[in-house]
PDB file of C-alpha atoms in Angstrom:
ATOM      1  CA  UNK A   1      32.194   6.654 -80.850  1.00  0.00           C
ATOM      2  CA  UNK A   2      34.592   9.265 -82.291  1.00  0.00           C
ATOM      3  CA  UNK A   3      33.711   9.510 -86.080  1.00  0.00           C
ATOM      4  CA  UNK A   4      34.133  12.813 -85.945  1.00  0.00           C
ATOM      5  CA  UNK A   5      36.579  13.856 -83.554  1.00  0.00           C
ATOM      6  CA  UNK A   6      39.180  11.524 -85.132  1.00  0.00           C
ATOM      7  CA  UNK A   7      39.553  12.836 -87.626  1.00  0.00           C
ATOM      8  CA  UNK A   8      40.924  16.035 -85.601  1.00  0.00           C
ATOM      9  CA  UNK A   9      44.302  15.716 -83.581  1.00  0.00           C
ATOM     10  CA  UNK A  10      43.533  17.596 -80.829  1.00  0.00           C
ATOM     11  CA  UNK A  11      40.170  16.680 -80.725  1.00  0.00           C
ATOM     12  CA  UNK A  12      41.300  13.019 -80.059  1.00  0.00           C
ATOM     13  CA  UNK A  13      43.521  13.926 -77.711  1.00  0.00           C
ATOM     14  CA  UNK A  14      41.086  15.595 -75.819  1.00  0.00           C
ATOM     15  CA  UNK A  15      38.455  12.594 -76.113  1.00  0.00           C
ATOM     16  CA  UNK A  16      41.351   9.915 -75.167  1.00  0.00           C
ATOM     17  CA  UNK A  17      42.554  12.668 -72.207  1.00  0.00           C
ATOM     18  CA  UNK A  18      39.119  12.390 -71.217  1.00  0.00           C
ATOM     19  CA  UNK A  19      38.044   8.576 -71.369  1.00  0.00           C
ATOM     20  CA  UNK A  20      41.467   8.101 -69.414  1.00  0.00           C
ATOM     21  CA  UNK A  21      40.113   9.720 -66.285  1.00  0.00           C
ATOM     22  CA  UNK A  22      36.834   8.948 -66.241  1.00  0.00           C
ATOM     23  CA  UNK A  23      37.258   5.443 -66.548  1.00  0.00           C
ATOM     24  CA  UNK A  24      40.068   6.041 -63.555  1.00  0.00           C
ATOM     25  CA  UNK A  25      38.045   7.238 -61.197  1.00  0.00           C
ATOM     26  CA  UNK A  26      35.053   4.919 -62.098  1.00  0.00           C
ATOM     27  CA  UNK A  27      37.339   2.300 -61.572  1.00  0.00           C
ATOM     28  CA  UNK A  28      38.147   3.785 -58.245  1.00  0.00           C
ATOM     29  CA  UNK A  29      34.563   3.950 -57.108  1.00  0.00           C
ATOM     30  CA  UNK A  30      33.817   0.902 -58.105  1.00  0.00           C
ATOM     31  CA  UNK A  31      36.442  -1.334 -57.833  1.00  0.00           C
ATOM     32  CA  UNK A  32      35.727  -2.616 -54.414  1.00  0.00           C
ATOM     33  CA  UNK A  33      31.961  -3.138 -54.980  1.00  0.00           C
ATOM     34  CA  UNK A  34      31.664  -4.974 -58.242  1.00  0.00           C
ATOM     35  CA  UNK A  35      35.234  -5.054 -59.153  1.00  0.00           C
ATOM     36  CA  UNK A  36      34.352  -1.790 -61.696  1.00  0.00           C
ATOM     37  CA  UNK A  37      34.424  -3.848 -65.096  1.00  0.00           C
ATOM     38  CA  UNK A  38      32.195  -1.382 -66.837  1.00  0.00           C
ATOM     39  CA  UNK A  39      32.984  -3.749 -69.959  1.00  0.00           C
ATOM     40  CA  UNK A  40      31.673  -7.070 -71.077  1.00  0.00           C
ATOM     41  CA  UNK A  41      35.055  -7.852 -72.638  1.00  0.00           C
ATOM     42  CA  UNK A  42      36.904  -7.145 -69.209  1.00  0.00           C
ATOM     43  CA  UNK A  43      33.909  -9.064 -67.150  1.00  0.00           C
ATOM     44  CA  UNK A  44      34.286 -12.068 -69.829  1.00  0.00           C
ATOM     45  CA  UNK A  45      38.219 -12.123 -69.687  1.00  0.00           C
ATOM     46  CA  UNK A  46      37.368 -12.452 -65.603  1.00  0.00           C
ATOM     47  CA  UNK A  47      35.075 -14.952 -66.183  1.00  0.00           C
ATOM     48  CA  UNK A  48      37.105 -17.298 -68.474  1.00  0.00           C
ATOM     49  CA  UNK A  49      40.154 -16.753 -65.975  1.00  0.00           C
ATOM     50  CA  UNK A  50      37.846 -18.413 -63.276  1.00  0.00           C
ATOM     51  CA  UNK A  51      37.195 -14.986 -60.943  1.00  0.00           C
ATOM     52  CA  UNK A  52      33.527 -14.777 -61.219  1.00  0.00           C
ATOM     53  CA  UNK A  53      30.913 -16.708 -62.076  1.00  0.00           C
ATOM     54  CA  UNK A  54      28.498 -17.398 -65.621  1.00  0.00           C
ATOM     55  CA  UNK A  55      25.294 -16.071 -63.748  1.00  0.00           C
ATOM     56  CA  UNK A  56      27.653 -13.216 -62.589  1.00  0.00           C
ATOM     57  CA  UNK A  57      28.655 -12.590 -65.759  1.00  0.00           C
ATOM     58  CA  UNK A  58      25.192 -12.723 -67.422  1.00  0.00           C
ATOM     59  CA  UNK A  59      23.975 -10.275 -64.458  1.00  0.00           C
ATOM     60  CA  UNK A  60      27.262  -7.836 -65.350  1.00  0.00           C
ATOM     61  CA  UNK A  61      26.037  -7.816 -68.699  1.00  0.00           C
ATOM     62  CA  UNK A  62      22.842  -7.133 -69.127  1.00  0.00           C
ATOM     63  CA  UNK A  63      23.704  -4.264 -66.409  1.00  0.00           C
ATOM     64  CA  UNK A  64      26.386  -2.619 -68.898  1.00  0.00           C
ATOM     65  CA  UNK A  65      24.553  -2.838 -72.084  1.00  0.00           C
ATOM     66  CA  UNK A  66      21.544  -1.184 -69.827  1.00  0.00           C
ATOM     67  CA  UNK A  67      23.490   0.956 -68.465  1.00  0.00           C
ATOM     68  CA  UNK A  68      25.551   2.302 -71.966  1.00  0.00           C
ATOM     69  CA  UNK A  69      21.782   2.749 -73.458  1.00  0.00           C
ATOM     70  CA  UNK A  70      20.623   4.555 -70.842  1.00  0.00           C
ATOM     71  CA  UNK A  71      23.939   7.019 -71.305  1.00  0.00           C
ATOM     72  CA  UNK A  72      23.605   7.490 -74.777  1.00  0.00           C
ATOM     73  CA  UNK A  73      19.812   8.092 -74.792  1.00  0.00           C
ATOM     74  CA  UNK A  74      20.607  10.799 -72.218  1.00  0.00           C
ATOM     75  CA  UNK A  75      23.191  12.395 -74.445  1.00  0.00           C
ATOM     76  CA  UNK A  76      20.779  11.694 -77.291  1.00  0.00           C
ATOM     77  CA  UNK A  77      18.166  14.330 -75.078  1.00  0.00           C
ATOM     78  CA  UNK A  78      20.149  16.468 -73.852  1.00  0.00           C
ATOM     79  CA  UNK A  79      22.096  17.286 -77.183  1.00  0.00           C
ATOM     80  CA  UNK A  80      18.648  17.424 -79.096  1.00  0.00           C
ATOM     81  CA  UNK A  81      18.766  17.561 -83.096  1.00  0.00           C
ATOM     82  CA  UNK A  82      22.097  15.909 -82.665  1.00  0.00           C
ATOM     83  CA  UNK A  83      23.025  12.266 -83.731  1.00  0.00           C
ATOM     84  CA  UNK A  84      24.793   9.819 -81.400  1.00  0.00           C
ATOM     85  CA  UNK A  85      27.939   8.911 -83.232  1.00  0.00           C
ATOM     86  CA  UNK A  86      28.550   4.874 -83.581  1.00  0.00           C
ATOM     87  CA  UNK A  87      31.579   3.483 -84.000  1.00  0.00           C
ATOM     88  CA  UNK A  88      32.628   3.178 -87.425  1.00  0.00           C
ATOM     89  CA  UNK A  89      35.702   1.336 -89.854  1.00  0.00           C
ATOM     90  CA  UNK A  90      37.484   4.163 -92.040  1.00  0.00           C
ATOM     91  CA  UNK A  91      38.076   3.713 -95.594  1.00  0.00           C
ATOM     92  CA  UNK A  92      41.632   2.699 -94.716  1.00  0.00           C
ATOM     93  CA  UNK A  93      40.280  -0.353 -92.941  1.00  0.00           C
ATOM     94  CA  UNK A  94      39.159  -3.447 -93.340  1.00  0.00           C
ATOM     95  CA  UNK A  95      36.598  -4.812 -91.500  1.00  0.00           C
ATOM     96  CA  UNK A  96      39.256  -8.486 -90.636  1.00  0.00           C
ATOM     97  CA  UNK A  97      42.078  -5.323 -90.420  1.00  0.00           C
ATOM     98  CA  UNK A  98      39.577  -3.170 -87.549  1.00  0.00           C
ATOM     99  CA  UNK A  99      38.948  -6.767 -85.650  1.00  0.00           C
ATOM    100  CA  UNK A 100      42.438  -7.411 -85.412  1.00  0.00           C
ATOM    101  CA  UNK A 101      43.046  -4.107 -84.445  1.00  0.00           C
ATOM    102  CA  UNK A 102      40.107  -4.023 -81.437  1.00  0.00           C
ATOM    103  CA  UNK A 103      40.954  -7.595 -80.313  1.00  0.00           C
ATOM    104  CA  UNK A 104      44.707  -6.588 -80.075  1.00  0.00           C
ATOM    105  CA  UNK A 105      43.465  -3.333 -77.794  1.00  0.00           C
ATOM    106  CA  UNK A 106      40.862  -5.418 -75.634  1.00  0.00           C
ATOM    107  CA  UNK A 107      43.842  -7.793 -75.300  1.00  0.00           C
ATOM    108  CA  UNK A 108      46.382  -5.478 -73.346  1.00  0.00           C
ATOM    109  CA  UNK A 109      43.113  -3.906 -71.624  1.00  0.00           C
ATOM    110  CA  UNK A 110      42.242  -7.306 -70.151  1.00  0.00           C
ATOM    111  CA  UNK A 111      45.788  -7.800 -69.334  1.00  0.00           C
ATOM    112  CA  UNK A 112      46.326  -4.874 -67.140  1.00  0.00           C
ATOM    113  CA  UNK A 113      43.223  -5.357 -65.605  1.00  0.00           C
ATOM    114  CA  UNK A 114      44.321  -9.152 -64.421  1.00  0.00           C
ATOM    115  CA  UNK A 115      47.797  -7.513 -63.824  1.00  0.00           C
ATOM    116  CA  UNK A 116      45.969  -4.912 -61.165  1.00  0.00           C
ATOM    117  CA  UNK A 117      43.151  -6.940 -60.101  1.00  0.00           C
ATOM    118  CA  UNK A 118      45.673 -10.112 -58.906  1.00  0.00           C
ATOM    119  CA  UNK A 119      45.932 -10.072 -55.073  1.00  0.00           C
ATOM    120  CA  UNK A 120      49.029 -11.164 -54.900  1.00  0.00           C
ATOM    121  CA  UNK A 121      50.423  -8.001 -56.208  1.00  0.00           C
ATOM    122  CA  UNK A 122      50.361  -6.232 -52.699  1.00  0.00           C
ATOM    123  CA  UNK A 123      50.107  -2.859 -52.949  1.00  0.00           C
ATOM    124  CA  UNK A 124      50.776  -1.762 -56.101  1.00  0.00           C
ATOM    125  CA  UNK A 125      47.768  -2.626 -56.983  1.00  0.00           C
ATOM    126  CA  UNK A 126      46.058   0.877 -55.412  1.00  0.00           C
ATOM    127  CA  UNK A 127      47.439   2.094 -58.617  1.00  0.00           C
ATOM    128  CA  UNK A 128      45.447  -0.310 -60.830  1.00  0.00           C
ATOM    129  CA  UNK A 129      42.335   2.121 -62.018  1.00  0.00           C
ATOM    130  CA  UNK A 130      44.737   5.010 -62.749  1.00  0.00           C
ATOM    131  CA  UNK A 131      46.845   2.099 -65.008  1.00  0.00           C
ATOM    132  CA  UNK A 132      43.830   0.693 -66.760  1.00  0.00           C
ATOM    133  CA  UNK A 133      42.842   4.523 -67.465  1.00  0.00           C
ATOM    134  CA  UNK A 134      45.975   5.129 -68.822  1.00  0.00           C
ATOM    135  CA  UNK A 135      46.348   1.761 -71.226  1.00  0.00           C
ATOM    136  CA  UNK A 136      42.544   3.105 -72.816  1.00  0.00           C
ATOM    137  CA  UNK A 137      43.566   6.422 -73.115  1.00  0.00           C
ATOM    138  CA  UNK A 138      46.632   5.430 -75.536  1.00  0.00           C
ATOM    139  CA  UNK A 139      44.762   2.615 -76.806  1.00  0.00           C
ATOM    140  CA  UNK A 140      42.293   5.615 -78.316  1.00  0.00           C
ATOM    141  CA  UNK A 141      44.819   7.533 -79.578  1.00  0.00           C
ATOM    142  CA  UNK A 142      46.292   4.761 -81.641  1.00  0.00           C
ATOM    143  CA  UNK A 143      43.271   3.552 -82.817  1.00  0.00           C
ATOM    144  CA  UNK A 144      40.145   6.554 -83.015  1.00  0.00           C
ATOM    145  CA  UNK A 145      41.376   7.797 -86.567  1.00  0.00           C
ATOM    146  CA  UNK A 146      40.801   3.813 -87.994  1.00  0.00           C
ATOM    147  CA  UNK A 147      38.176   2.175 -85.440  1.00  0.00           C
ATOM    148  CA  UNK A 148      36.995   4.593 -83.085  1.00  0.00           C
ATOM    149  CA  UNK A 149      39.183   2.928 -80.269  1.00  0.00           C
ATOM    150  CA  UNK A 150      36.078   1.101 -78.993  1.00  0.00           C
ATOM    151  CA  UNK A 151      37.266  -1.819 -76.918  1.00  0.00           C
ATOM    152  CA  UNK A 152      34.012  -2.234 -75.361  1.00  0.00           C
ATOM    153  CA  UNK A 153      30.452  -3.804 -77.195  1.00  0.00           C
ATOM    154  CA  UNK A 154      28.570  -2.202 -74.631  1.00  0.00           C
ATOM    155  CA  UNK A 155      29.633   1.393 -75.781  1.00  0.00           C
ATOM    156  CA  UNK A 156      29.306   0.187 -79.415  1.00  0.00           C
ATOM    157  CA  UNK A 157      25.934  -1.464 -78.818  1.00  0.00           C
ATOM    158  CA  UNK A 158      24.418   1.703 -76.535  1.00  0.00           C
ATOM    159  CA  UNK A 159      25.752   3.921 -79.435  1.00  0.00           C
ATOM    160  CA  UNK A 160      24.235   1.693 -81.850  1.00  0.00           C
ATOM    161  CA  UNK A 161      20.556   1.608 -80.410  1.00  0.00           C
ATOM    162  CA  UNK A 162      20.503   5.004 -80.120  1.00  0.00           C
ATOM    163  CA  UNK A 163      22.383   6.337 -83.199  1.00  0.00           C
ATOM    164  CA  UNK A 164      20.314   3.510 -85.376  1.00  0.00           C
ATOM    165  CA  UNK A 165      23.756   1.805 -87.211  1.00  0.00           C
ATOM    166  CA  UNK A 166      24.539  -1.386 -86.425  1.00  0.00           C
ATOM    167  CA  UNK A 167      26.753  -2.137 -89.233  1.00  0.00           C
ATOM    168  CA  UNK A 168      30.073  -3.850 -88.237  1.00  0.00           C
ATOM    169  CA  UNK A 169      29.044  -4.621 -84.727  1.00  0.00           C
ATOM    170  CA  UNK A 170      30.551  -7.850 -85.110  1.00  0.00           C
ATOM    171  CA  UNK A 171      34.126  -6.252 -85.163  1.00  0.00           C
ATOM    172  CA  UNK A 172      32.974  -5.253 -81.915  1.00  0.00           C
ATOM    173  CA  UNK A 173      32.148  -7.977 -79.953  1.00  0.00           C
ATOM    174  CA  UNK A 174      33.721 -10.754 -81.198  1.00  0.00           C
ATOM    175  CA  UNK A 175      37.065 -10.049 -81.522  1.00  0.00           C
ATOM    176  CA  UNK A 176      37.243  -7.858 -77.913  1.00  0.00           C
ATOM    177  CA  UNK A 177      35.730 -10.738 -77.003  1.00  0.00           C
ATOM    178  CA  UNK A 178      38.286 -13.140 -78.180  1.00  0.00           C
ATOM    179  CA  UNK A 179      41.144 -10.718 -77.299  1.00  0.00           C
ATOM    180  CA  UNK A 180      39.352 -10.476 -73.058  1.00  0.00           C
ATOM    181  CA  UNK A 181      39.350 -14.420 -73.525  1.00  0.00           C
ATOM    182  CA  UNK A 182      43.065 -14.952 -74.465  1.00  0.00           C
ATOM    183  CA  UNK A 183      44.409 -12.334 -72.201  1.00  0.00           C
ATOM    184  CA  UNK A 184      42.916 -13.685 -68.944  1.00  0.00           C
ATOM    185  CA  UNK A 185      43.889 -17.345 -70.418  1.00  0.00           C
ATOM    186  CA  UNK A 186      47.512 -16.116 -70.570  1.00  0.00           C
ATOM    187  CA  UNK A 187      47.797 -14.031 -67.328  1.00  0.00           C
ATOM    188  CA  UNK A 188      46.325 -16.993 -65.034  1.00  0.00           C
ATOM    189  CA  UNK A 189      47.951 -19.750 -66.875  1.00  0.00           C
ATOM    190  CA  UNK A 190      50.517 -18.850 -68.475  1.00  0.00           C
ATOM    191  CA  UNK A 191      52.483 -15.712 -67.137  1.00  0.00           C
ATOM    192  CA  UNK A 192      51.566 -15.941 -63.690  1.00  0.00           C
ATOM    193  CA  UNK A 193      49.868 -19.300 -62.850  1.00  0.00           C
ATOM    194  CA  UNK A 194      48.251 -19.501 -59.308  1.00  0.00           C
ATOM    195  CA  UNK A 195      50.624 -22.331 -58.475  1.00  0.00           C
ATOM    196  CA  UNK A 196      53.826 -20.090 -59.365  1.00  0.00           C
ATOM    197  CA  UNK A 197      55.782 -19.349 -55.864  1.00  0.00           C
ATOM    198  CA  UNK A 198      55.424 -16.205 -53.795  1.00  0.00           C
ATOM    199  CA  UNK A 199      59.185 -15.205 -54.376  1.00  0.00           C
ATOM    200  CA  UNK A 200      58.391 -15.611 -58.089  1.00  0.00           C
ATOM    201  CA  UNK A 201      55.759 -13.743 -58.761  1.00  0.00           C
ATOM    202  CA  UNK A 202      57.039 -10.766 -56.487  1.00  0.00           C
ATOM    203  CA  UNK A 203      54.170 -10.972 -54.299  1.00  0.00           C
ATOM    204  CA  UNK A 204      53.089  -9.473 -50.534  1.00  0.00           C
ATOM    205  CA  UNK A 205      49.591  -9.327 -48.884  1.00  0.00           C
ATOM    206  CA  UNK A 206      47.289  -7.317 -50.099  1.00  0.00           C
ATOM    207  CA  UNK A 207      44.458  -6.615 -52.490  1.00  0.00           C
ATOM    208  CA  UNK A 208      44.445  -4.648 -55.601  1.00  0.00           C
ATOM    209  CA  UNK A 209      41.330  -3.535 -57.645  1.00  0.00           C
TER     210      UNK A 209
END
């Protein structure tokens, strides 16, 4: 949602300084009430890793997409005369190049979400929400000047009611999707299967996000 201010260095700086910790402390507030997914691709990575369930996920949904609407229509009143930016490909991009790119992002998103979110990470998990801040912050700067560093079809789709372009929406939802998907296959089955040994994983009691 940065079509503008990525073109701008410091402007994306200050957009990706900003993302970081908001998302951090919605995370925090969050986290022990619904988990604090805020993102379909995060709730479907969850979903496909076995931590919630499909009605859950079809409730979480419907909630973000709502809820990323209702944002943008406020910022659509309150800054009136003004358009909502939407996510958009640059020139430089193609539109199999900007999937690749967002699926990659959603990917390592996912992943450090699992990473935090895993129990059996004792207490280092209490720093999960400030971590998953952080890996969207740089995500944002690596990708606003080419994609908009979206990582999430809710944003995309709230941006894209209200701003009226829904071209390329695909590139954000599908791939995300498929990146979420693959990162929660390879965390819980792969990397750190539930069957791995306490000394193994590096584990102690506790909960993280």
């Amino acid at each position: 949602m940065m079509s503008d201010a990525s073109s701008d260095s410091s402007s994306l700086v200050a957009v990706a300084v900003a993302i970081a910790l908001s998302l951090s402390v919605t995370v925090y507030i969050a986290s022990d009430i619904s988990g604090g997914h805020v993102n379909p691709a995060v709730t479907f990575g969850r979903a496909v890793g076995g931590h919630i369930t499909i009605p859950t996920t079809i409730f979480y949904w419907m909630s973000q997409m709502l809820g990323y609407v209702m944002a943008c229509l406020v910022l659509k009143t309150t800054t009136v005369g003004q358009q909502v930016p939407v996510h958009a490909i640059q020139h430089e991009m193609t539109g199999f190049g900007a999937a690749i790119l967002e699926g990659v992002m959603t990917f390592a998103l996912v992943y450090t979400v699992c990473a935090f979110a895993d129990p059996m990470r004792g207490a280092i998990g209490s720093i999960g929400p400030l971590a998953i801040g952080f890996i969207v912050g740089a995500n944002v700067l690596a990708s606003g000047p080419f994609t908009g560093g979206s990582m999430n079809p809710a944003i995309s789709f709230g941006a894209a009611v209200n701003g009226g372009g829904f071209k390329n929406q695909a590139v954000y939802w599908i791939r995300p999707l498929v990146g979420a998907a693959i990162a929660g296959i390879v965390y819980d089955n792969v990397v750190f299967p539930a069957d791995m040994p306490d000394p193994i994983r590096g584990v102690s009691d506790g909960v993280g996000i």
